[in-house]
Short mmCIF file of C-alpha atoms in Angstrom, two decimals:
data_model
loop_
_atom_site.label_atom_id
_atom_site.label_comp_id
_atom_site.label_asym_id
_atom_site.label_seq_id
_atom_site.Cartn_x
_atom_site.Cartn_y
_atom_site.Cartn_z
CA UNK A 256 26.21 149.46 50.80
CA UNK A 257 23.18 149.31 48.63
CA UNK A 258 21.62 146.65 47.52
CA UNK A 259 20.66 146.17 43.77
CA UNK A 260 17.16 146.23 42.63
CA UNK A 261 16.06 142.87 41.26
CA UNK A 262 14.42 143.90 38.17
CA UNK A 263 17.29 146.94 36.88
CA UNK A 264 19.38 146.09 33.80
CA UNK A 265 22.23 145.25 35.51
CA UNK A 266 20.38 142.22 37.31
CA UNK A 267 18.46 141.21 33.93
CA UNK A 268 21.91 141.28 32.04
CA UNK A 269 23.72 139.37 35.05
CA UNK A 270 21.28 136.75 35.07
CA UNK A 271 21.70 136.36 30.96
CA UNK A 272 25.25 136.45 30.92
CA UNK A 273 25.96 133.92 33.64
CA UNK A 274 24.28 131.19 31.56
CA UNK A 275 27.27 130.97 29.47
CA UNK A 276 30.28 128.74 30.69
CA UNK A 277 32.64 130.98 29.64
CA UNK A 278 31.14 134.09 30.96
CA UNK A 279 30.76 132.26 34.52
CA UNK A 280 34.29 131.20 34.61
CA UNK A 281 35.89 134.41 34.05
CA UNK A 282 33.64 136.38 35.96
CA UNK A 283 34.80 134.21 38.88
CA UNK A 284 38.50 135.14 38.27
CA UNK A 285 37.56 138.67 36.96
CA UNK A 286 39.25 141.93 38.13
CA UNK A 287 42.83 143.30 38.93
CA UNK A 288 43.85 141.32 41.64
CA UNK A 289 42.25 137.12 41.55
CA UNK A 290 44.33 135.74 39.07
CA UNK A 291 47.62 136.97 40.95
CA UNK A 292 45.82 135.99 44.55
CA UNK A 293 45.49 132.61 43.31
CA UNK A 294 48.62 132.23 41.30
CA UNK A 295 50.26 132.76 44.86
CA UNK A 296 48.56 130.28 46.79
CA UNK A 297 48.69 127.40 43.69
CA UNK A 298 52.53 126.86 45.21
CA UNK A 299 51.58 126.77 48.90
CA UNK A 300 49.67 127.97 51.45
CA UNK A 301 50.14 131.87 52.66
CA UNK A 302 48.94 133.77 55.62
CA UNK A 303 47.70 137.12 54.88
CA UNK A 304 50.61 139.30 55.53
CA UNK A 305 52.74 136.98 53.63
CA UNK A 306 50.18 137.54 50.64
CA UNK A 307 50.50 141.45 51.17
CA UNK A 308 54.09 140.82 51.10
CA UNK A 309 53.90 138.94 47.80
CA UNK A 310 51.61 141.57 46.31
CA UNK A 311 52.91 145.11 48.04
CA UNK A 312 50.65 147.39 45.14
CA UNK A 313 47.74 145.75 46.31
CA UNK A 314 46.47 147.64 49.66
CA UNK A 315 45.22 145.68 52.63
CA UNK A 316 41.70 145.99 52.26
CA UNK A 317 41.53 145.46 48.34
CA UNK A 318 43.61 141.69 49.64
CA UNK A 319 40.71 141.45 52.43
CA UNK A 320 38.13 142.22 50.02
CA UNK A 321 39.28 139.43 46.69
CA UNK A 322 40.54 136.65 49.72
CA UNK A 323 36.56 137.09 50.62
CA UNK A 324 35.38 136.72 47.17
CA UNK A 325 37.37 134.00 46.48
CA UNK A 326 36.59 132.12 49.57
CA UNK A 327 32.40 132.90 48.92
CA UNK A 328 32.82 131.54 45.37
CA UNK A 329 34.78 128.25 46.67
CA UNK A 330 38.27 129.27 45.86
CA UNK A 331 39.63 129.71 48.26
CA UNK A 332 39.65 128.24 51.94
CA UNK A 333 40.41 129.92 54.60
CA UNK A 334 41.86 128.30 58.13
CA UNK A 335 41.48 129.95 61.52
CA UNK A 336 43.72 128.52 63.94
CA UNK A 337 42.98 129.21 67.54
CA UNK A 338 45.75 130.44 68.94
CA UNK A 339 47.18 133.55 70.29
CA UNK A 340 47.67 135.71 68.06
CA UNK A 341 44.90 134.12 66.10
CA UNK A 342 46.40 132.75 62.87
CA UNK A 343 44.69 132.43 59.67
CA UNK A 344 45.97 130.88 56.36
CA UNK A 345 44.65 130.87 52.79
CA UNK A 346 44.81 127.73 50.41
CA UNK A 347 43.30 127.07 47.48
CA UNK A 348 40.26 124.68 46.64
CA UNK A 349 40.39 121.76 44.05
CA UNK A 350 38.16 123.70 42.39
CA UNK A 351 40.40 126.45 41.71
CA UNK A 352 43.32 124.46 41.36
CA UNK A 353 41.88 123.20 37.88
CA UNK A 354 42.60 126.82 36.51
CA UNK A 355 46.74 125.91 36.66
CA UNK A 356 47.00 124.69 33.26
CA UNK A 357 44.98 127.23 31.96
CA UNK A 358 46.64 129.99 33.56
CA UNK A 359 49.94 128.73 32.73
CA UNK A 360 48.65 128.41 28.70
CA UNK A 361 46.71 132.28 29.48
CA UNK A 362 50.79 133.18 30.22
CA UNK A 363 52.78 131.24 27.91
CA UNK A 364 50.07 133.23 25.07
CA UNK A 365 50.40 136.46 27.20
CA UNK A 366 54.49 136.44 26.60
CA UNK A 367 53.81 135.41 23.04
CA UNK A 368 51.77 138.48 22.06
CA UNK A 369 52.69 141.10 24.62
CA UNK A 370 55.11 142.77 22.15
CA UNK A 371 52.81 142.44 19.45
CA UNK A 372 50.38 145.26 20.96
CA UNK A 373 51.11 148.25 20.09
CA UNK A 374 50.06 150.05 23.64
CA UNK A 375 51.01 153.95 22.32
CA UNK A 376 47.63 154.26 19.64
#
């Protein structure tokens, strides 16, 4: 994979939008697939395949790929337990268990104003 240059616009922009709080936060949750990864794991803890069971539209690698991104941003931790077959379980931080009550007030507005969009225009 390439590597960005330090100096495009898409590094100069990065580095202006992370200074807000806002921006930070969602960009840590951002995309298709966190929000539901770490929904999951607020109840308990999973192993993978019970994740992929959770989540079947999400394919194995795209699950590989957020669990990593969640773990480098402090998310998520991940346990390897030494044992044959090698087991490995996913848990969420105390960091990321501060987003509960905003998720659950993100879905309580979600249901409010889901009908209210008009998704045909």
């Amino acid at each position: 994979m390439a590597t960005r240059k330090e100096n495009s616009t898409y590094s100069s922009n990065e580095k202006w939008i992370i200074e807000c709080d806002l921006t930070y936060a969602v960009n840590k949750i951002g995309g298709r697939w966190k929000i539901l990864i770490i929904s999951k794991l607020e109840s308990k803890v999973h192993r993978f395949s019970e994740l992929k069971k959770e989540l079947p539209f999400i394919t194995e690698r795209m699950l590989a790929l957020q669990l990593r991104a969640l773990e480098k941003d402090g998310l998520v931790k991940r346990t390897i337990y030494a044992e044959i077959p090698p087991r490995v379980e996913y848990e969420l931080t105390e960091m990321a268990l501060e987003f509960g009550p905003i998720f659950k007030q993100l879905s309580i507005w979600g249901g409010k104003h889901r009908s209210d969009t008009n998704l045909s225009s």
